mmCIF file of C-alpha atoms in Angstrom:
data_model
loop_
_atom_site.group_PDB
_atom_site.id
_atom_site.type_symbol
_atom_site.label_atom_id
_atom_site.label_comp_id
_atom_site.label_asym_id
_atom_site.label_seq_id
_atom_site.Cartn_x
_atom_site.Cartn_y
_atom_site.Cartn_z
ATOM 1 C CA MET A 1 1.780 171.198 71.366
ATOM 2 C CA LEU A 2 -1.129 173.120 70.030
ATOM 3 C CA GLU A 3 -3.654 173.936 72.673
ATOM 4 C CA GLY A 4 -7.047 175.431 72.471
ATOM 5 C CA LYS A 5 -7.962 178.053 74.973
ATOM 6 C CA GLN A 6 -11.177 177.974 76.830
ATOM 7 C CA ASN A 7 -11.764 181.651 77.272
ATOM 8 C CA GLY A 8 -13.254 182.250 73.887
ATOM 9 C CA HIS A 9 -10.009 182.649 72.005
ATOM 10 C CA VAL A 10 -9.788 179.812 69.794
ATOM 11 C CA PHE A 11 -8.429 176.683 68.594
ATOM 12 C CA LYS A 12 -6.375 177.129 65.532
ATOM 13 C CA LEU A 13 -7.068 173.585 64.686
ATOM 14 C CA PRO A 14 -9.176 173.043 61.611
ATOM 15 C CA LYS A 15 -9.514 169.369 61.833
ATOM 16 C CA VAL A 16 -12.207 166.868 61.266
ATOM 17 C CA ILE A 17 -10.909 163.453 60.522
ATOM 18 C CA LEU A 18 -12.893 160.901 58.668
ATOM 19 C CA LEU A 19 -12.622 157.336 59.710
ATOM 20 C CA ALA A 20 -13.170 155.241 56.666
ATOM 21 C CA LYS A 21 -12.715 151.847 55.131
ATOM 22 C CA ASN A 22 -11.329 150.538 51.902
ATOM 23 C CA ILE A 23 -9.658 153.669 50.789
ATOM 24 C CA THR A 24 -8.147 153.416 47.351
ATOM 25 C CA ASN A 25 -4.890 155.036 46.412
ATOM 26 C CA VAL A 26 -6.748 157.307 44.063
ATOM 27 C CA GLU A 27 -9.009 158.470 46.838
ATOM 28 C CA LEU A 28 -6.102 158.970 49.135
ATOM 29 C CA GLU A 29 -4.214 161.042 46.603
ATOM 30 C CA LYS A 30 -7.297 163.103 45.991
ATOM 31 C CA ALA A 31 -7.627 163.713 49.658
ATOM 32 C CA LYS A 32 -4.036 164.728 50.016
ATOM 33 C CA ALA A 33 -4.231 167.002 47.002
ATOM 34 C CA ALA A 34 -7.205 168.702 48.528
ATOM 35 C CA GLY A 35 -5.103 169.339 51.586
ATOM 36 C CA PHE A 36 -7.588 167.199 53.232
ATOM 37 C CA ALA A 37 -6.000 164.183 54.706
ATOM 38 C CA ASP A 38 -2.390 163.285 55.231
ATOM 39 C CA THR A 39 -3.098 160.001 56.681
ATOM 40 C CA VAL A 40 -5.432 157.126 56.707
ATOM 41 C CA ILE A 41 -6.172 155.093 59.780
ATOM 42 C CA MET A 42 -7.487 151.590 59.797
ATOM 43 C CA LYS A 43 -10.694 150.913 61.639
ATOM 44 C CA PRO A 44 -11.447 149.192 63.978
ATOM 45 C CA MET A 45 -10.088 152.220 65.619
ATOM 46 C CA ARG A 46 -6.924 151.805 67.563
ATOM 47 C CA ALA A 47 -6.154 154.636 69.891
ATOM 48 C CA SER A 48 -2.563 154.591 68.738
ATOM 49 C CA MET A 49 -3.652 155.126 65.177
ATOM 50 C CA ALA A 50 -6.237 157.687 66.086
ATOM 51 C CA ALA A 51 -3.721 159.615 68.125
ATOM 52 C CA ALA A 52 -1.172 159.424 65.337
ATOM 53 C CA CYS A 53 -3.703 160.677 62.841
ATOM 54 C CA LEU A 54 -4.783 163.443 65.135
ATOM 55 C CA GLN A 55 -1.190 164.347 65.724
ATOM 56 C CA GLN A 56 -0.483 164.541 62.045
ATOM 57 C CA VAL A 57 -3.619 166.434 61.303
ATOM 58 C CA LEU A 58 -2.813 168.926 64.023
ATOM 59 C CA GLY A 59 0.588 169.365 62.486
ATOM 60 C CA ILE A 60 2.348 168.282 65.590
ATOM 61 C CA GLY A 61 5.719 166.645 65.455
ATOM 62 C CA LYS A 62 6.507 163.369 63.846
ATOM 63 C CA LYS A 63 5.182 161.695 60.765
ATOM 64 C CA ARG A 64 2.887 158.754 61.028
ATOM 65 C CA GLN A 65 4.776 155.549 61.246
ATOM 66 C CA ALA A 66 3.854 152.449 59.365
ATOM 67 C CA GLY A 67 2.875 149.320 61.166
ATOM 68 C CA LYS A 68 -0.107 148.657 63.315
ATOM 69 C CA ASP A 69 1.151 148.679 66.821
ATOM 70 C CA MET A 70 4.344 150.583 66.704
ATOM 71 C CA LEU A 71 2.739 153.507 68.379
ATOM 72 C CA ASN A 72 1.138 151.670 71.229
ATOM 73 C CA GLY A 73 2.072 153.270 74.488
ATOM 74 C CA SER A 74 4.243 155.778 72.756
ATOM 75 C CA PRO A 75 4.985 158.597 75.188
ATOM 76 C CA VAL A 76 4.365 161.150 72.481
ATOM 77 C CA LEU A 77 0.882 159.864 71.905
ATOM 78 C CA GLN A 78 0.324 159.564 75.582
ATOM 79 C CA GLY A 79 1.196 163.212 75.832
ATOM 80 C CA LEU A 80 -1.074 164.100 72.982
ATOM 81 C CA LEU A 81 -4.209 162.585 74.408
ATOM 82 C CA CYS A 82 -3.579 162.695 78.123
ATOM 83 C CA GLY A 83 -6.173 164.750 79.910
ATOM 84 C CA LYS A 84 -7.793 165.812 76.666
ATOM 85 C CA LYS A 85 -11.531 165.740 76.253
ATOM 86 C CA ILE A 86 -12.454 163.599 73.304
ATOM 87 C CA LEU A 87 -15.910 162.975 71.938
ATOM 88 C CA VAL A 88 -16.638 159.661 70.255
ATOM 89 C CA VAL A 89 -19.794 159.435 68.201
ATOM 90 C CA ASP A 90 -20.739 156.029 66.911
ATOM 91 C CA ASP A 91 -24.012 154.149 66.842
ATOM 92 C CA ASN A 92 -22.161 150.856 66.915
ATOM 93 C CA MET A 93 -21.914 150.224 70.626
ATOM 94 C CA ALA A 94 -19.232 147.585 70.494
ATOM 95 C CA HIS A 95 -16.984 149.744 68.426
ATOM 96 C CA GLN A 96 -17.727 152.798 70.485
ATOM 97 C CA ARG A 97 -16.760 150.953 73.625
ATOM 98 C CA VAL A 98 -13.552 149.584 72.193
ATOM 99 C CA PHE A 99 -12.429 152.861 70.771
ATOM 100 C CA ALA A 100 -13.330 154.845 73.858
ATOM 101 C CA GLY A 101 -11.534 152.273 75.993
ATOM 102 C CA ALA A 102 -8.421 152.599 73.890
ATOM 103 C CA LEU A 103 -8.462 156.391 74.059
ATOM 104 C CA LYS A 104 -8.902 156.222 77.798
ATOM 105 C CA LYS A 105 -5.830 154.061 78.063
ATOM 106 C CA PHE A 106 -3.963 156.956 76.537
ATOM 107 C CA GLY A 107 -5.323 159.117 79.274
ATOM 108 C CA ALA A 108 -8.038 160.884 77.343
ATOM 109 C CA ALA A 109 -11.262 161.918 79.008
ATOM 110 C CA VAL A 110 -13.774 160.354 76.667
ATOM 111 C CA GLU A 111 -17.421 161.097 76.187
ATOM 112 C CA CYS A 112 -19.556 158.920 73.966
ATOM 113 C CA ARG A 113 -22.713 159.574 72.083
ATOM 114 C CA GLU A 114 -24.679 157.369 69.757
ATOM 115 C CA SER A 115 -26.033 159.890 67.337
ATOM 116 C CA GLY A 116 -25.144 162.994 65.417
ATOM 117 C CA LYS A 117 -27.957 164.845 67.130
ATOM 118 C CA ALA A 118 -26.672 164.021 70.574
ATOM 119 C CA ALA A 119 -23.177 164.983 69.504
ATOM 120 C CA LEU A 120 -24.360 168.359 68.238
ATOM 121 C CA LYS A 121 -25.638 169.228 71.657
ATOM 122 C CA LEU A 122 -22.207 168.650 73.123
ATOM 123 C CA LEU A 123 -20.403 170.490 70.372
ATOM 124 C CA GLN A 124 -22.189 173.779 70.834
ATOM 125 C CA LEU A 125 -19.849 176.699 71.336
ATOM 126 C CA PRO A 126 -17.905 177.280 73.457
ATOM 127 C CA CYS A 127 -16.718 173.817 72.713
ATOM 128 C CA CYS A 128 -14.469 172.116 75.206
ATOM 129 C CA PHE A 129 -13.503 169.107 73.182
ATOM 130 C CA TYR A 130 -9.997 168.689 71.925
ATOM 131 C CA ALA A 131 -11.268 166.521 69.100
ATOM 132 C CA CYS A 132 -14.286 164.592 68.034
ATOM 133 C CA PHE A 133 -14.281 161.219 66.306
ATOM 134 C CA MET A 134 -17.480 160.818 64.429
ATOM 135 C CA ASP A 135 -18.941 157.908 62.547
ATOM 136 C CA ILE A 136 -20.212 159.248 59.269
ATOM 137 C CA GLN A 137 -22.619 156.403 58.708
ATOM 138 C CA MET A 138 -25.255 156.677 61.366
ATOM 139 C CA PRO A 139 -29.004 156.606 60.950
ATOM 140 C CA GLU A 140 -30.956 159.841 61.305
ATOM 141 C CA MET A 141 -28.007 162.147 61.245
ATOM 142 C CA ASP A 142 -24.673 161.040 59.940
ATOM 143 C CA GLY A 143 -21.289 162.586 60.512
ATOM 144 C CA PHE A 144 -21.502 164.894 57.528
ATOM 145 C CA GLU A 145 -24.853 166.210 58.563
ATOM 146 C CA ALA A 146 -23.660 166.781 62.081
ATOM 147 C CA THR A 147 -20.456 168.541 61.077
ATOM 148 C CA HIS A 148 -22.183 171.043 58.852
ATOM 149 C CA PRO A 149 -24.069 172.915 61.553
ATOM 150 C CA ILE A 150 -20.977 172.871 63.736
ATOM 151 C CA ARG A 151 -18.957 174.608 61.067
ATOM 152 C CA MET A 152 -21.766 177.082 60.459
ATOM 153 C CA MET A 153 -21.811 177.900 64.108
ATOM 154 C CA GLU A 154 -18.062 178.323 64.155
ATOM 155 C CA SER A 155 -18.038 180.546 61.076
ATOM 156 C CA LYS A 156 -20.619 182.770 62.611
ATOM 157 C CA ALA A 157 -18.759 182.992 65.877
ATOM 158 C CA ASN A 158 -15.508 183.661 64.100
ATOM 159 C CA GLU A 159 -17.029 186.405 62.017
ATOM 160 C CA GLN A 160 -18.432 188.055 65.061
ATOM 161 C CA MET A 161 -15.172 187.818 66.869
ATOM 162 C CA ASN A 162 -13.021 189.055 64.059
ATOM 163 C CA GLY A 163 -15.392 191.657 62.699
ATOM 164 C CA GLY A 164 -14.056 191.310 59.199
ATOM 165 C CA MET A 165 -10.678 191.355 57.577
ATOM 166 C CA ASP A 166 -9.340 194.603 58.886
ATOM 167 C CA GLU A 167 -8.621 193.331 62.338
ATOM 168 C CA ASP A 168 -5.016 193.134 63.283
ATOM 169 C CA SER A 169 -3.768 190.117 61.432
ATOM 170 C CA GLY A 170 -1.645 188.851 64.261
ATOM 171 C CA ARG A 171 -4.397 187.155 66.193
ATOM 172 C CA LYS A 172 -7.163 185.911 64.014
ATOM 173 C CA GLY A 173 -9.479 184.036 66.241
ATOM 174 C CA GLU A 174 -10.854 180.871 64.861
ATOM 175 C CA TRP A 175 -13.194 178.404 66.403
ATOM 176 C CA HIS A 176 -12.758 175.051 64.902
ATOM 177 C CA VAL A 177 -13.111 171.839 66.779
ATOM 178 C CA PRO A 178 -11.203 168.983 65.201
ATOM 179 C CA ILE A 179 -13.764 166.501 63.994
ATOM 180 C CA LEU A 180 -12.428 163.200 62.824
ATOM 181 C CA ALA A 181 -14.905 161.112 60.914
ATOM 182 C CA MET A 182 -15.137 157.363 61.001
ATOM 183 C CA THR A 183 -16.481 155.338 58.170
ATOM 184 C CA ALA A 184 -16.094 151.978 56.608
ATOM 185 C CA ASP A 185 -16.410 153.081 53.017
ATOM 186 C CA VAL A 186 -14.310 155.908 51.790
ATOM 187 C CA ILE A 187 -15.729 155.337 48.354
ATOM 188 C CA HIS A 188 -19.171 156.089 49.591
ATOM 189 C CA ALA A 189 -17.971 158.742 51.903
ATOM 190 C CA THR A 190 -16.292 160.643 49.115
ATOM 191 C CA TYR A 191 -13.937 163.407 49.787
ATOM 192 C CA ASP A 192 -16.329 165.797 48.156
ATOM 193 C CA GLU A 193 -18.686 165.295 51.016
ATOM 194 C CA CYS A 194 -15.863 165.730 53.438
ATOM 195 C CA LEU A 195 -14.714 168.908 51.811
ATOM 196 C CA LYS A 196 -18.208 170.259 51.598
ATOM 197 C CA CYS A 197 -18.841 169.888 55.278
ATOM 198 C CA ARG A 198 -15.280 170.794 56.197
ATOM 199 C CA MET A 199 -14.199 167.707 57.956
ATOM 200 C CA ASP A 200 -10.503 167.431 58.539
ATOM 201 C CA GLY A 201 -9.192 164.048 57.645
ATOM 202 C CA CYS A 202 -9.828 160.515 56.618
ATOM 203 C CA VAL A 203 -9.350 157.514 58.728
ATOM 204 C CA GLU A 204 -9.766 154.134 57.220
ATOM 205 C CA ALA A 205 -11.953 151.545 58.838
ATOM 206 C CA LEU A 206 -11.799 147.829 58.255
ATOM 207 C CA MET B 1 2.003 127.221 81.368
ATOM 208 C CA GLU B 2 -0.853 127.677 83.810
ATOM 209 C CA ARG B 3 -0.796 125.416 86.818
ATOM 210 C CA ASN B 4 -4.382 126.111 87.626
ATOM 211 C CA PRO B 5 -6.421 123.621 85.573
ATOM 212 C CA ILE B 6 -9.252 126.055 84.884
ATOM 213 C CA ARG B 7 -6.834 128.679 83.693
ATOM 214 C CA ARG B 8 -5.094 126.096 81.601
ATOM 215 C CA GLN B 9 -8.353 125.109 80.017
ATOM 216 C CA LEU B 10 -9.156 128.755 79.453
ATOM 217 C CA ALA B 11 -5.843 129.323 77.730
ATOM 218 C CA ILE B 12 -6.466 126.354 75.480
ATOM 219 C CA MET B 13 -9.932 127.600 74.602
ATOM 220 C CA ARG B 14 -8.566 131.002 73.865
ATOM 221 C CA GLN B 15 -5.837 129.646 71.654
ATOM 222 C CA SER B 16 -8.304 127.587 69.673
ATOM 223 C CA LEU B 17 -10.402 130.671 68.980
ATOM 224 C CA PHE B 18 -7.386 132.048 67.185
ATOM 225 C CA ASP B 19 -6.207 128.796 65.653
ATOM 226 C CA GLN B 20 -9.614 128.040 64.199
ATOM 227 C CA GLY B 21 -9.790 131.490 62.715
ATOM 228 C CA HIS B 22 -12.768 132.651 64.736
ATOM 229 C CA VAL B 23 -11.028 135.733 66.034
ATOM 230 C CA ASP B 24 -8.175 137.866 64.842
ATOM 231 C CA GLU B 25 -5.719 140.400 66.185
ATOM 232 C CA GLN B 26 -8.467 142.841 67.026
ATOM 233 C CA PHE B 27 -9.598 140.493 69.771
ATOM 234 C CA VAL B 28 -6.217 140.924 71.399
ATOM 235 C CA GLN B 29 -6.812 144.662 71.387
ATOM 236 C CA LEU B 30 -9.939 144.044 73.410
ATOM 237 C CA GLU B 31 -8.056 141.866 75.837
ATOM 238 C CA GLU B 32 -5.436 144.556 76.246
ATOM 239 C CA LEU B 33 -8.111 146.996 77.279
ATOM 240 C CA GLN B 34 -9.196 144.684 80.081
ATOM 241 C CA ASP B 35 -7.639 145.608 83.367
ATOM 242 C CA ASP B 36 -8.440 146.021 87.030
ATOM 243 C CA ALA B 37 -10.621 149.007 86.296
ATOM 244 C CA ASN B 38 -12.435 147.061 83.577
ATOM 245 C CA PRO B 39 -12.170 143.426 84.610
ATOM 246 C CA ASN B 40 -14.934 142.176 82.305
ATOM 247 C CA PHE B 41 -14.260 144.435 79.389
ATOM 248 C CA VAL B 42 -14.002 141.739 76.754
ATOM 249 C CA GLU B 43 -17.195 140.040 77.770
ATOM 250 C CA GLU B 44 -19.011 143.359 77.961
ATOM 251 C CA VAL B 45 -17.972 144.381 74.490
ATOM 252 C CA VAL B 46 -18.818 141.005 73.012
ATOM 253 C CA THR B 47 -22.221 141.177 74.703
ATOM 254 C CA LEU B 48 -22.779 144.608 73.194
ATOM 255 C CA TYR B 49 -21.813 143.217 69.839
ATOM 256 C CA TYR B 50 -24.352 140.422 69.988
ATOM 257 C CA ARG B 51 -27.011 142.831 71.092
ATOM 258 C CA ASP B 52 -26.267 145.337 68.331
ATOM 259 C CA SER B 53 -25.785 142.802 65.621
ATOM 260 C CA ALA B 54 -28.951 140.844 66.426
ATOM 261 C CA ARG B 55 -30.885 143.866 65.313
ATOM 262 C CA ILE B 56 -28.968 144.128 62.066
ATOM 263 C CA ILE B 57 -29.411 140.446 61.322
ATOM 264 C CA LEU B 58 -33.116 140.828 61.787
ATOM 265 C CA ASN B 59 -33.140 143.771 59.401
ATOM 266 C CA ILE B 60 -31.303 141.737 56.805
ATOM 267 C CA GLU B 61 -33.655 138.809 57.219
ATOM 268 C CA GLN B 62 -36.633 141.051 56.701
ATOM 269 C CA ALA B 63 -35.027 142.686 53.705
ATOM 270 C CA LEU B 64 -34.373 139.282 52.176
ATOM 271 C CA GLU B 65 -38.058 138.518 52.388
ATOM 272 C CA ARG B 66 -38.903 141.384 50.112
ATOM 273 C CA LYS B 67 -38.584 140.685 46.438
ATOM 274 C CA PRO B 68 -36.972 142.017 44.395
ATOM 275 C CA PHE B 69 -33.971 142.463 46.666
ATOM 276 C CA ASP B 70 -32.958 145.962 47.492
ATOM 277 C CA PHE B 71 -29.255 145.325 47.125
ATOM 278 C CA GLY B 72 -28.367 148.814 48.185
ATOM 279 C CA LYS B 73 -30.146 148.386 51.463
ATOM 280 C CA LEU B 74 -28.794 144.894 52.013
ATOM 281 C CA ASP B 75 -25.312 146.154 51.386
ATOM 282 C CA ALA B 76 -25.781 149.017 53.798
ATOM 283 C CA TYR B 77 -26.970 146.704 56.545
ATOM 284 C CA MET B 78 -24.114 144.307 55.961
ATOM 285 C CA HIS B 79 -21.670 147.154 55.980
ATOM 286 C CA GLN B 80 -22.882 148.004 59.452
ATOM 287 C CA PHE B 81 -22.729 144.414 60.519
ATOM 288 C CA LYS B 82 -19.242 144.005 59.174
ATOM 289 C CA GLY B 83 -18.037 147.074 61.003
ATOM 290 C CA SER B 84 -19.487 145.766 64.195
ATOM 291 C CA SER B 85 -17.977 142.330 63.718
ATOM 292 C CA SER B 86 -14.565 143.666 62.923
ATOM 293 C CA SER B 87 -14.542 145.755 66.045
ATOM 294 C CA ILE B 88 -14.486 142.624 68.159
ATOM 295 C CA GLY B 89 -12.228 140.713 65.820
ATOM 296 C CA ALA B 90 -14.844 138.223 64.632
ATOM 297 C CA LYS B 91 -12.773 136.985 61.732
ATOM 298 C CA LYS B 92 -14.931 134.360 60.034
ATOM 299 C CA VAL B 93 -18.082 136.378 60.445
ATOM 300 C CA LYS B 94 -16.345 139.365 58.974
ATOM 301 C CA ALA B 95 -15.111 137.348 56.001
ATOM 302 C CA GLU B 96 -18.610 136.108 55.306
ATOM 303 C CA SER B 97 -19.913 139.683 55.489
ATOM 304 C CA THR B 98 -17.462 140.634 52.794
ATOM 305 C CA LEU B 99 -18.708 137.834 50.567
ATOM 306 C CA PHE B 100 -22.270 138.910 51.111
ATOM 307 C CA ARG B 101 -21.445 142.456 50.142
ATOM 308 C CA GLU B 102 -19.751 141.281 46.989
ATOM 309 C CA CYS B 103 -22.924 139.434 46.081
ATOM 310 C CA CYS B 104 -24.900 142.599 46.703
ATOM 311 C CA LYS B 105 -22.595 144.585 44.485
ATOM 312 C CA SER B 106 -22.960 142.126 41.648
ATOM 313 C CA GLY B 107 -26.705 141.804 42.177
ATOM 314 C CA ASN B 108 -26.378 138.130 42.958
ATOM 315 C CA GLY B 109 -29.503 137.330 44.980
ATOM 316 C CA GLU B 110 -28.802 133.615 45.275
ATOM 317 C CA GLY B 111 -25.316 134.340 46.439
ATOM 318 C CA CYS B 112 -26.652 136.695 49.067
ATOM 319 C CA MET B 113 -28.997 134.094 50.432
ATOM 320 C CA ARG B 114 -26.317 131.438 50.582
ATOM 321 C CA SER B 115 -23.796 133.751 52.096
ATOM 322 C CA PHE B 116 -26.236 134.937 54.695
ATOM 323 C CA GLN B 117 -27.040 131.380 55.766
ATOM 324 C CA GLN B 118 -23.359 130.680 56.160
ATOM 325 C CA LEU B 119 -22.855 133.909 58.028
ATOM 326 C CA LYS B 120 -25.582 133.083 60.499
ATOM 327 C CA LYS B 121 -23.964 129.720 61.089
ATOM 328 C CA GLU B 122 -20.594 131.259 61.835
ATOM 329 C CA TYR B 123 -22.212 133.908 63.984
ATOM 330 C CA ALA B 124 -24.046 131.285 66.052
ATOM 331 C CA THR B 125 -20.959 129.100 66.367
ATOM 332 C CA LEU B 126 -18.911 131.998 67.600
ATOM 333 C CA ARG B 127 -21.564 132.962 70.074
ATOM 334 C CA LYS B 128 -21.525 129.474 71.536
ATOM 335 C CA LYS B 129 -17.767 129.498 71.781
ATOM 336 C CA PHE B 130 -17.731 132.888 73.423
ATOM 337 C CA GLY B 131 -20.424 131.751 75.809
ATOM 338 C CA ALA B 132 -18.367 128.802 76.957
ATOM 339 C CA TYR B 133 -15.211 130.879 77.072
ATOM 340 C CA PHE B 134 -16.612 133.630 79.239
ATOM 341 C CA GLN B 135 -18.315 131.201 81.526
ATOM 342 C CA LEU B 136 -14.999 129.533 82.156
ATOM 343 C CA ALA B 137 -13.273 132.892 82.465
ATOM 344 C CA ARG B 138 -15.629 133.886 85.215
ATOM 345 C CA GLN B 139 -14.819 130.691 87.037
ATOM 346 C CA ALA B 140 -11.131 131.242 86.608
ATOM 347 C CA GLY B 141 -11.297 134.679 88.120
ATOM 348 C CA PRO B 142 -9.179 137.669 87.102
ATOM 349 C CA VAL B 143 -6.107 136.904 85.041
ATOM 350 C CA GLU B 144 -2.969 139.048 85.190
ATOM 351 C CA THR B 145 -2.294 139.986 81.621
ATOM 352 C CA ALA B 146 -3.457 139.244 78.126
ATOM 353 C CA SER B 147 -0.914 137.371 76.119
ATOM 354 C CA ARG B 148 -0.532 137.309 72.398
ATOM 355 C CA PRO B 149 -1.275 134.084 70.577
ATOM 356 C CA LYS B 150 1.869 132.119 69.909
#
C-alpha cells in the first residue's frame, strides 16, 4: 500500500481523478492513451467505486471489477480507505452528504467543502489528505481552477526540495495530492482540461 | 412480513416508490448509509436535496422568462439539477431532466417549457410521497436494516 509521509517527504501519488458523466468510448480511450485515466466511475458516487478507482489510479493491487456493487464491503477497499483523510468538494449538498457517508462507511475520515476556494485552503502544503474528490462543475471556482494552484504549489515545493536534477535519483521527493474530479459531463470536462491542470483520473457521474 | 401495522404500511409505501418508478437503486444506497449513528440519514439527504434543488428550479424558471432562451444556461442549470436528483435516486425527475437537456441541445424552446412543466409535476409528486413516507417512518421508529426491493 502506498503511503504518503507527513514529515515533508512526499506522496509519490500523482493522482487527481475526475468524476464525470456520459463518458464516450472515444473520450475514455483518449484518456487512457494520455495515461490519464484507467477507469471510469459512475456518479452518483459510490464509495466502492470511488475506492476502486482510487486504488487503480494509485496503482495498488487488483483491477477494477465490473458490476456496480461487487466491491461493496470488500476488505481490500476497506483497507484502502480506512483511517485515511479524504476531502470531498461538491456544491451539491445532497450528493456531498451521500458520498461522504459512503466513504465514512469504508472507514475514511471525511472532510467536506462546498467550494473550490474552501478546498484550496485545506489543500495547502503540507497536505494531509490521502485524496481529494472534487466536483469540477462548481460556481465561482470549479475543480480545474482549484487544482491548478495546488499543482503550482506542489511544483514549487518539489523544486525547492529537490534542488534540480542532480540530486541523488534514488529519492526524488514529490508532493502530489491525489485529486479526483467529479463531473457529470465528460464531454464538457474534456481531458484536455484535465491534462492541463494535472488532474489524475476520470470518474463518470450519472 | 412486518407484524407491526405501521411498519407494514411503511414497507408498502416504500415498495410503491420503487414500483411506480419514483426512485431507483440509488435510493437503496441512501438507505444502506442509514444506521444507528445516522438514524435519519435518508430524510436528511432528501431534505437537503429539496433545499438545493428549489434554488435551481427557481433559476430555471427565471431563465425561461427571458427571451430568447439561453439554452446553454438552461442546460447548465438542468445538468446541476439532474446531478442532484440522481444522487437521491429520484428516477422520474431525473428522466425528465434528461428530456429537458435534449430539448436544450436541439434548441427546442417549446420542448423545454413542456418538459419543465412535467418535471415540476414529478418533483412535487415525489416531494409529497417522501413527506408522507418520512412522517410514517418517524412514527414507526428505527428499523433494523434496509432491504432491497423484491
